[in-house]
């Protein structure tokens, strides 16, 4: 085994400037392979965040018009099968998106959060899934009219 | 756009959390159960919806529930576009995505002020 010191400048480019030979690119058909499927589906859920947010904006706008008939017409329009399918798919997609987000979340946290060490993954799992269940139950009860 | 990246990341993270916590209940009751007659129509009558949405907590919650997920969605779609189409058009696609989110944010604030 050689004891010669490594030449740390041996890979230095001959001229100053960018050394990257090609821009980074995903392999062909990457989205059909292994974990990429879930990764791409997770990113594609951005479409549902955008559209559901946009439709909620429309609902609040109509509500702010102060016309009960227009509000009623909006709610009735959502009984259209196209809207029903879209909203059902959005619901399923966003629940899946949320559960995946909660699973990924601990891995994105630094070893120290402020002055405290990062809690164990089980803490994040309980806290995030618990918050999801509590917020959803509270929201359903409020919108359903169970809560005043 | 690099200078704005930390701000956009903050909005993106908050948008994912807010969207995940608030949208399922809204989708389940507001867009499915009430229109399909599974939940009582009075639950989201104009009067009750206005009372819920027009309160101060209601306005703040609604503004956040509209604006923040728009940023999360825009950021996700921008990165999906990078994965599929490369970085070359990122300036255009990114600007377009965030312009939609910004316009939605302004409209969301106006919408809750109008309530």
Short mmCIF file of N, CA and C in Angstrom, two decimals, chain A residues 20-108:
data_model
loop_
_atom_site.label_atom_id
_atom_site.label_comp_id
_atom_site.label_asym_id
_atom_site.label_seq_id
_atom_site.Cartn_x
_atom_site.Cartn_y
_atom_site.Cartn_z
N UNK A 20 -18.97 21.43 -14.66
CA UNK A 20 -20.01 20.43 -14.92
C UNK A 20 -20.09 20.19 -16.43
N UNK A 21 -20.08 18.93 -16.81
CA UNK A 21 -20.03 18.62 -18.24
C UNK A 21 -21.41 18.56 -18.87
N UNK A 22 -22.43 18.30 -18.08
CA UNK A 22 -23.79 18.21 -18.63
C UNK A 22 -24.78 18.59 -17.54
N UNK A 23 -25.87 19.24 -17.90
CA UNK A 23 -26.85 19.56 -16.86
C UNK A 23 -27.47 18.29 -16.31
N UNK A 24 -27.81 18.30 -15.01
CA UNK A 24 -28.41 17.09 -14.44
C UNK A 24 -29.74 16.80 -15.12
N UNK A 25 -30.01 15.54 -15.38
CA UNK A 25 -31.27 15.16 -16.03
C UNK A 25 -31.73 13.82 -15.47
N UNK A 26 -33.04 13.66 -15.38
CA UNK A 26 -33.59 12.39 -14.92
C UNK A 26 -33.44 11.35 -16.03
N UNK A 27 -33.26 10.07 -15.67
CA UNK A 27 -33.20 9.03 -16.72
C UNK A 27 -34.54 8.90 -17.45
N UNK A 28 -34.50 8.40 -18.66
CA UNK A 28 -35.73 8.22 -19.44
C UNK A 28 -36.72 7.35 -18.67
N UNK A 29 -37.99 7.70 -18.78
CA UNK A 29 -39.07 6.92 -18.16
C UNK A 29 -38.88 6.76 -16.65
N UNK A 30 -38.19 7.73 -16.03
CA UNK A 30 -37.90 7.58 -14.60
C UNK A 30 -39.16 7.44 -13.76
N UNK A 31 -40.22 8.12 -14.21
CA UNK A 31 -41.43 8.17 -13.40
C UNK A 31 -42.18 6.85 -13.36
N UNK A 32 -41.74 5.89 -14.19
CA UNK A 32 -42.39 4.57 -14.17
C UNK A 32 -41.65 3.61 -13.25
N UNK A 33 -40.53 4.05 -12.69
CA UNK A 33 -39.65 3.11 -12.00
C UNK A 33 -39.67 3.29 -10.48
N UNK A 34 -39.85 2.17 -9.79
CA UNK A 34 -39.66 2.09 -8.34
C UNK A 34 -40.25 3.23 -7.56
N UNK A 35 -39.42 3.84 -6.71
CA UNK A 35 -39.89 4.88 -5.80
C UNK A 35 -40.26 6.17 -6.52
N UNK A 36 -39.82 6.31 -7.77
CA UNK A 36 -40.15 7.53 -8.51
C UNK A 36 -41.67 7.68 -8.70
N UNK A 37 -42.38 6.55 -8.78
CA UNK A 37 -43.84 6.61 -8.98
C UNK A 37 -44.50 7.39 -7.85
N UNK A 38 -44.16 7.00 -6.62
CA UNK A 38 -44.71 7.70 -5.46
C UNK A 38 -44.25 9.15 -5.41
N UNK A 39 -43.00 9.37 -5.75
CA UNK A 39 -42.44 10.73 -5.74
C UNK A 39 -43.17 11.64 -6.72
N UNK A 40 -43.41 11.11 -7.92
CA UNK A 40 -44.10 11.91 -8.94
C UNK A 40 -45.57 12.12 -8.56
N UNK A 41 -46.20 11.07 -8.03
CA UNK A 41 -47.60 11.20 -7.61
C UNK A 41 -47.72 12.24 -6.49
N UNK A 42 -46.76 12.24 -5.58
CA UNK A 42 -46.75 13.22 -4.49
C UNK A 42 -46.65 14.64 -5.05
N UNK A 43 -45.74 14.84 -5.99
CA UNK A 43 -45.60 16.16 -6.62
C UNK A 43 -46.84 16.56 -7.39
N UNK A 44 -47.46 15.57 -8.06
CA UNK A 44 -48.65 15.86 -8.86
C UNK A 44 -49.84 16.28 -8.00
N UNK A 45 -49.81 15.92 -6.72
CA UNK A 45 -50.89 16.35 -5.82
C UNK A 45 -50.91 17.87 -5.66
N UNK A 46 -49.84 18.54 -6.09
CA UNK A 46 -49.85 20.00 -6.13
C UNK A 46 -51.01 20.51 -6.97
N UNK A 47 -51.38 19.76 -7.99
CA UNK A 47 -52.52 20.14 -8.82
C UNK A 47 -53.79 20.22 -7.98
N UNK A 48 -53.98 19.25 -7.07
CA UNK A 48 -55.19 19.26 -6.25
C UNK A 48 -55.14 20.39 -5.22
N UNK A 49 -53.95 20.67 -4.68
CA UNK A 49 -53.84 21.80 -3.75
C UNK A 49 -54.23 23.09 -4.46
N UNK A 50 -53.77 23.24 -5.70
CA UNK A 50 -54.09 24.46 -6.46
C UNK A 50 -55.57 24.54 -6.80
N UNK A 51 -56.13 23.47 -7.30
CA UNK A 51 -57.51 23.53 -7.78
C UNK A 51 -58.51 23.60 -6.61
N UNK A 52 -58.26 22.83 -5.56
CA UNK A 52 -59.18 22.89 -4.41
C UNK A 52 -59.09 24.28 -3.76
N UNK A 53 -57.88 24.83 -3.67
CA UNK A 53 -57.73 26.19 -3.17
C UNK A 53 -58.47 27.19 -4.05
N UNK A 54 -58.37 27.01 -5.35
CA UNK A 54 -59.05 27.91 -6.29
C UNK A 54 -60.57 27.81 -6.18
N UNK A 55 -61.07 26.58 -6.03
CA UNK A 55 -62.52 26.40 -5.91
C UNK A 55 -63.03 26.95 -4.57
N UNK A 56 -62.21 26.82 -3.54
CA UNK A 56 -62.60 27.39 -2.24
C UNK A 56 -62.64 28.92 -2.34
N UNK A 57 -61.69 29.48 -3.08
CA UNK A 57 -61.69 30.93 -3.30
C UNK A 57 -62.97 31.36 -4.01
N UNK A 58 -63.37 30.59 -5.00
CA UNK A 58 -64.60 30.91 -5.72
C UNK A 58 -65.81 30.86 -4.77
N UNK A 59 -65.83 29.83 -3.90
CA UNK A 59 -66.95 29.70 -2.96
C UNK A 59 -67.01 30.90 -2.01
N UNK A 60 -65.85 31.31 -1.49
CA UNK A 60 -65.83 32.44 -0.57
C UNK A 60 -66.24 33.72 -1.29
N UNK A 61 -65.83 33.83 -2.55
CA UNK A 61 -66.19 35.01 -3.34
C UNK A 61 -67.71 35.08 -3.52
N UNK A 62 -68.30 33.95 -3.87
CA UNK A 62 -69.76 33.90 -4.07
C UNK A 62 -70.47 34.21 -2.75
N UNK A 63 -69.95 33.65 -1.66
CA UNK A 63 -70.54 33.91 -0.34
C UNK A 63 -70.50 35.40 -0.02
N UNK A 64 -69.41 36.04 -0.39
CA UNK A 64 -69.26 37.47 -0.11
C UNK A 64 -70.13 38.35 -0.97
N UNK A 65 -70.70 37.80 -2.03
CA UNK A 65 -71.61 38.60 -2.87
C UNK A 65 -72.92 38.92 -2.15
N UNK A 66 -73.20 38.14 -1.08
CA UNK A 66 -74.40 38.41 -0.30
C UNK A 66 -75.69 37.98 -0.96
N UNK A 67 -75.61 37.08 -1.90
CA UNK A 67 -76.81 36.62 -2.62
C UNK A 67 -77.07 35.16 -2.26
N UNK A 68 -78.06 34.89 -1.38
CA UNK A 68 -78.32 33.49 -0.97
C UNK A 68 -78.63 32.57 -2.15
N UNK A 69 -79.29 33.09 -3.18
CA UNK A 69 -79.64 32.23 -4.33
C UNK A 69 -78.37 31.80 -5.08
N UNK A 70 -77.43 32.71 -5.22
CA UNK A 70 -76.17 32.36 -5.91
C UNK A 70 -75.39 31.33 -5.11
N UNK A 71 -75.38 31.48 -3.79
CA UNK A 71 -74.70 30.52 -2.92
C UNK A 71 -75.34 29.13 -3.04
N UNK A 72 -76.67 29.11 -3.02
CA UNK A 72 -77.39 27.85 -3.16
C UNK A 72 -77.12 27.21 -4.52
N UNK A 73 -77.07 28.04 -5.55
CA UNK A 73 -76.80 27.53 -6.90
C UNK A 73 -75.40 26.91 -6.98
N UNK A 74 -74.46 27.54 -6.30
CA UNK A 74 -73.09 27.01 -6.28
C UNK A 74 -73.06 25.63 -5.62
N UNK A 75 -73.71 25.50 -4.46
CA UNK A 75 -73.73 24.21 -3.77
C UNK A 75 -74.41 23.15 -4.65
N UNK A 76 -75.51 23.56 -5.30
CA UNK A 76 -76.22 22.59 -6.16
C UNK A 76 -75.39 22.18 -7.37
N UNK A 77 -74.57 23.10 -7.87
CA UNK A 77 -73.73 22.77 -9.04
C UNK A 77 -72.72 21.68 -8.69
N UNK A 78 -72.37 21.58 -7.42
CA UNK A 78 -71.39 20.56 -7.00
C UNK A 78 -72.00 19.16 -6.94
N UNK A 79 -73.31 19.06 -7.13
CA UNK A 79 -73.94 17.73 -7.22
C UNK A 79 -73.76 17.15 -8.63
N UNK A 80 -73.27 17.96 -9.57
CA UNK A 80 -72.97 17.47 -10.92
C UNK A 80 -71.93 16.33 -10.81
N UNK A 81 -72.16 15.22 -11.51
CA UNK A 81 -71.24 14.07 -11.39
C UNK A 81 -69.77 14.41 -11.66
N UNK A 82 -69.53 15.35 -12.55
CA UNK A 82 -68.12 15.71 -12.83
C UNK A 82 -67.48 16.30 -11.58
N UNK A 83 -68.22 17.20 -10.93
CA UNK A 83 -67.70 17.79 -9.68
C UNK A 83 -67.57 16.73 -8.59
N UNK A 84 -68.57 15.84 -8.51
CA UNK A 84 -68.54 14.81 -7.47
C UNK A 84 -67.29 13.94 -7.63
N UNK A 85 -67.03 13.50 -8.86
CA UNK A 85 -65.85 12.67 -9.11
C UNK A 85 -64.58 13.46 -8.80
N UNK A 86 -64.54 14.70 -9.27
CA UNK A 86 -63.34 15.52 -9.03
C UNK A 86 -63.08 15.71 -7.53
N UNK A 87 -64.14 16.05 -6.80
CA UNK A 87 -63.96 16.29 -5.36
C UNK A 87 -63.62 15.00 -4.61
N UNK A 88 -64.22 13.87 -5.04
CA UNK A 88 -63.90 12.58 -4.39
C UNK A 88 -62.44 12.20 -4.65
N UNK A 89 -61.99 12.38 -5.90
CA UNK A 89 -60.59 12.08 -6.23
C UNK A 89 -59.66 13.02 -5.47
N UNK A 90 -60.04 14.29 -5.38
CA UNK A 90 -59.23 15.26 -4.65
C UNK A 90 -59.11 14.86 -3.18
N UNK A 91 -60.23 14.42 -2.61
CA UNK A 91 -60.22 14.01 -1.20
C UNK A 91 -59.26 12.83 -0.99
N UNK A 92 -59.40 11.81 -1.83
CA UNK A 92 -58.52 10.63 -1.70
C UNK A 92 -57.05 11.02 -1.90
N UNK A 93 -56.81 11.83 -2.93
CA UNK A 93 -55.43 12.23 -3.25
C UNK A 93 -54.81 13.03 -2.11
N UNK A 94 -55.58 13.95 -1.54
CA UNK A 94 -55.01 14.80 -0.49
C UNK A 94 -54.84 14.06 0.83
N UNK A 95 -55.70 13.08 1.10
CA UNK A 95 -55.49 12.26 2.30
C UNK A 95 -54.22 11.43 2.13
N UNK A 96 -54.05 10.81 0.95
CA UNK A 96 -52.81 10.05 0.68
C UNK A 96 -51.60 10.98 0.75
N UNK A 97 -51.72 12.14 0.15
CA UNK A 97 -50.64 13.14 0.14
C UNK A 97 -50.26 13.50 1.59
N UNK A 98 -51.27 13.71 2.41
CA UNK A 98 -51.02 14.10 3.80
C UNK A 98 -50.32 13.00 4.58
N UNK A 99 -50.79 11.77 4.41
CA UNK A 99 -50.17 10.67 5.16
C UNK A 99 -48.72 10.46 4.72
N UNK A 100 -48.46 10.64 3.42
CA UNK A 100 -47.07 10.52 2.93
C UNK A 100 -46.23 11.69 3.45
N UNK A 101 -46.81 12.87 3.45
CA UNK A 101 -46.12 14.07 3.96
C UNK A 101 -45.72 13.85 5.42
N UNK A 102 -46.64 13.29 6.22
CA UNK A 102 -46.34 13.05 7.64
C UNK A 102 -45.22 12.01 7.79
N UNK A 103 -45.17 11.04 6.87
CA UNK A 103 -44.14 10.01 6.94
C UNK A 103 -42.76 10.59 6.58
N UNK A 104 -42.77 11.53 5.64
CA UNK A 104 -41.50 12.12 5.17
C UNK A 104 -41.02 13.20 6.15
N UNK A 105 -41.97 13.87 6.79
CA UNK A 105 -41.67 15.07 7.60
C UNK A 105 -40.50 14.89 8.58
N UNK A 106 -40.48 13.79 9.40
CA UNK A 106 -39.36 13.68 10.36
C UNK A 106 -37.99 13.68 9.70
N UNK A 107 -37.91 13.11 8.50
CA UNK A 107 -36.61 13.02 7.81
C UNK A 107 -36.12 14.39 7.36
N UNK A 108 -37.02 15.36 7.29
CA UNK A 108 -36.63 16.70 6.84
C UNK A 108 -36.18 17.58 8.01
#
